[in-house]
PDB file of C-alpha atoms in Angstrom:
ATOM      1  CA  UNK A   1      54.098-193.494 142.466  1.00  0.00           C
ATOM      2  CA  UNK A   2      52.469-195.831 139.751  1.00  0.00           C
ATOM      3  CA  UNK A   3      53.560-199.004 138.336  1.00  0.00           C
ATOM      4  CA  UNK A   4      52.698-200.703 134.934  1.00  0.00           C
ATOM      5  CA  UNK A   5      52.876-204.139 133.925  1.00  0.00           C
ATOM      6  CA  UNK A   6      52.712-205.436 130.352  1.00  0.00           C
ATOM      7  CA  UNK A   7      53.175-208.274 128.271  1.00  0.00           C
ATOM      8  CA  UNK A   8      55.298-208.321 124.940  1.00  0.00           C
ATOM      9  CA  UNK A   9      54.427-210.942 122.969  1.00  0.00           C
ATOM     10  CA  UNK A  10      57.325-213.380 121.827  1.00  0.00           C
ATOM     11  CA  UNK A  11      57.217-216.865 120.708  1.00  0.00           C
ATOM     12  CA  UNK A  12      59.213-219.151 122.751  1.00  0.00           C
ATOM     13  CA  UNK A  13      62.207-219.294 120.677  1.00  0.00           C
ATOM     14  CA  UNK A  14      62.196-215.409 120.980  1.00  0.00           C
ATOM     15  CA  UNK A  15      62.274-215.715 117.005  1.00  0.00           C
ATOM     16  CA  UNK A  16      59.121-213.930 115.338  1.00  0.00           C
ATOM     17  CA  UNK A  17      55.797-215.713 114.021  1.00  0.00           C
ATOM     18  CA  UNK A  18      54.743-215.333 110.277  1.00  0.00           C
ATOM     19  CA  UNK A  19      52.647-217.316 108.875  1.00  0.00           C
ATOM     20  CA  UNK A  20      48.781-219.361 108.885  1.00  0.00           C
ATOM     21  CA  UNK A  21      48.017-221.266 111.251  1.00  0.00           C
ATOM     22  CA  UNK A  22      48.118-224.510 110.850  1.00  0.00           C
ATOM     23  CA  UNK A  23      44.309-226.022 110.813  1.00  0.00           C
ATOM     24  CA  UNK A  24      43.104-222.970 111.390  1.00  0.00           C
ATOM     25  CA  UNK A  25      41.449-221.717 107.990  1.00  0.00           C
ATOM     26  CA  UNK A  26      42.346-218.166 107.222  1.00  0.00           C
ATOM     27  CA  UNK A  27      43.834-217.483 110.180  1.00  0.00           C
ATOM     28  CA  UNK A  28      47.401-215.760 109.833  1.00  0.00           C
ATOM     29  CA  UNK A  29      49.352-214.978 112.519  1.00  0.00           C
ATOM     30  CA  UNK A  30      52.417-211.942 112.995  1.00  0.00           C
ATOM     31  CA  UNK A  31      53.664-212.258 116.288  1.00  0.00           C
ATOM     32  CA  UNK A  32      57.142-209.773 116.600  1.00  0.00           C
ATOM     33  CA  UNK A  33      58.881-208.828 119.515  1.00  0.00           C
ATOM     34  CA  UNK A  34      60.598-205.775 117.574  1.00  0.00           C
ATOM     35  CA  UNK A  35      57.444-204.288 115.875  1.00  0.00           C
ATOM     36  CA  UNK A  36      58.201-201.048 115.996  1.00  0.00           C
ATOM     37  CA  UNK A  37      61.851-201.632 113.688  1.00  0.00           C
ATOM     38  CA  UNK A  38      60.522-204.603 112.044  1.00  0.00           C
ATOM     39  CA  UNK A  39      57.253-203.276 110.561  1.00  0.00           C
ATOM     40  CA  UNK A  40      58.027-202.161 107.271  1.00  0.00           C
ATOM     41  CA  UNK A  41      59.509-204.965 106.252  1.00  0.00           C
ATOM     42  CA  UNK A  42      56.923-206.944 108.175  1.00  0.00           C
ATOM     43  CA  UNK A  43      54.336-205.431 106.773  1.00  0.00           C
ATOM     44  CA  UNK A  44      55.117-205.767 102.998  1.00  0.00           C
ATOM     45  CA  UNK A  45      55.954-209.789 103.213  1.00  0.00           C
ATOM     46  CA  UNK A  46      52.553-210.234 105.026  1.00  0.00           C
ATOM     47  CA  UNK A  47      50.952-207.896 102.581  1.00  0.00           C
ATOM     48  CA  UNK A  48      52.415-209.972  99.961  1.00  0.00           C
ATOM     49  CA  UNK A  49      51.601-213.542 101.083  1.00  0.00           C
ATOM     50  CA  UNK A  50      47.830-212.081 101.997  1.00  0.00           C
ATOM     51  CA  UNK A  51      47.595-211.491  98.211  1.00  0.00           C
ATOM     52  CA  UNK A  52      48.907-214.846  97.360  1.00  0.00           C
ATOM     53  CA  UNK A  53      52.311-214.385  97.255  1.00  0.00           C
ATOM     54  CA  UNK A  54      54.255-217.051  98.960  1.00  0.00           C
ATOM     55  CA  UNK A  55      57.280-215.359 100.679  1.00  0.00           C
ATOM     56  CA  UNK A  56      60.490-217.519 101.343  1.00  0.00           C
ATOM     57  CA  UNK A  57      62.116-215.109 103.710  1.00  0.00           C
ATOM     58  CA  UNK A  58      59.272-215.417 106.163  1.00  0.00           C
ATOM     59  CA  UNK A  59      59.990-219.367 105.650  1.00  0.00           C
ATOM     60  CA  UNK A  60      62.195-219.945 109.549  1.00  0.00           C
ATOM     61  CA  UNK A  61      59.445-218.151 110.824  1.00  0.00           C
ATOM     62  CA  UNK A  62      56.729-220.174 110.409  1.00  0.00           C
ATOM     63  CA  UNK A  63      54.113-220.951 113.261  1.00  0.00           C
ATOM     64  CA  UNK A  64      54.259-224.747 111.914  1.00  0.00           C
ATOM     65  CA  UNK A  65      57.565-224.870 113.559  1.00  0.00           C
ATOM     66  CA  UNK A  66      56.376-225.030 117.038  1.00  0.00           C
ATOM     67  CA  UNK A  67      54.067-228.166 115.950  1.00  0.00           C
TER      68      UNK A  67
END
Protein backbone atom coordinates (compact mmCIF):
# COMPACT_ATOMS: atom_id res chain seq x y z
CA UNK A 1 0.00 0.00 0.00
CA UNK A 2 1.25 3.61 -0.95
CA UNK A 3 0.23 6.90 0.22
CA UNK A 4 0.53 10.40 -1.46
CA UNK A 5 0.51 13.69 -0.04
CA UNK A 6 0.04 16.96 -1.94
CA UNK A 7 -0.55 20.44 -1.62
CA UNK A 8 -3.32 22.46 -3.58
CA UNK A 9 -2.61 25.78 -3.62
CA UNK A 10 -5.40 28.24 -2.28
CA UNK A 11 -5.16 31.65 -0.97
CA UNK A 12 -6.41 32.03 2.45
CA UNK A 13 -9.75 33.29 1.69
CA UNK A 14 -10.09 30.09 -0.51
CA UNK A 15 -10.99 32.82 -3.27
CA UNK A 16 -8.48 32.66 -6.36
CA UNK A 17 -5.34 35.04 -7.01
CA UNK A 18 -5.16 37.16 -10.29
CA UNK A 19 -3.21 39.69 -10.59
CA UNK A 20 0.77 41.47 -10.22
CA UNK A 21 2.22 41.50 -7.45
CA UNK A 22 2.39 44.26 -5.70
CA UNK A 23 6.24 45.66 -5.68
CA UNK A 24 7.21 42.99 -7.43
CA UNK A 25 7.95 44.25 -11.14
CA UNK A 26 6.53 41.93 -13.71
CA UNK A 27 5.64 39.46 -11.58
CA UNK A 28 1.92 38.16 -12.08
CA UNK A 29 0.52 35.76 -10.10
CA UNK A 30 -2.68 32.94 -10.92
CA UNK A 31 -3.16 31.05 -7.97
CA UNK A 32 -6.73 28.74 -8.47
CA UNK A 33 -7.90 26.08 -6.47
CA UNK A 34 -10.31 24.85 -9.42
CA UNK A 35 -7.78 24.93 -12.35
CA UNK A 36 -8.83 22.31 -14.10
CA UNK A 37 -12.81 24.02 -14.61
CA UNK A 38 -11.55 27.43 -14.30
CA UNK A 39 -8.84 27.51 -17.00
CA UNK A 40 -10.41 28.67 -19.97
CA UNK A 41 -11.77 31.41 -18.64
CA UNK A 42 -8.63 31.87 -16.57
CA UNK A 43 -6.58 31.71 -19.17
CA UNK A 44 -8.11 34.31 -21.59
CA UNK A 45 -8.45 37.25 -18.73
CA UNK A 46 -4.71 36.63 -17.90
CA UNK A 47 -3.93 36.44 -21.56
CA UNK A 48 -5.69 39.62 -21.88
CA UNK A 49 -4.27 41.73 -19.01
CA UNK A 50 -0.57 40.22 -20.12
CA UNK A 51 -1.22 42.16 -23.37
CA UNK A 52 -2.31 45.22 -21.61
CA UNK A 53 -5.69 44.75 -21.18
CA UNK A 54 -6.92 45.64 -17.79
CA UNK A 55 -9.67 43.09 -16.85
CA UNK A 56 -12.41 44.18 -14.26
CA UNK A 57 -13.75 40.74 -13.61
CA UNK A 58 -10.43 39.58 -12.25
CA UNK A 59 -10.81 42.93 -10.01
CA UNK A 60 -12.05 40.80 -6.22
CA UNK A 61 -9.30 38.75 -7.03
CA UNK A 62 -6.53 40.73 -6.71
CA UNK A 63 -3.30 39.67 -4.71
CA UNK A 64 -3.32 43.45 -3.32
CA UNK A 65 -6.16 42.34 -1.24
CA UNK A 66 -4.25 40.33 1.18
CA UNK A 67 -1.90 43.57 1.78
Amino acid sequence: ETARIGVRSVAADGLPVAGFAPGIENLYLLVSHSGATLAPVLGSLVAGELLGRRQPDLAPYRPARFA
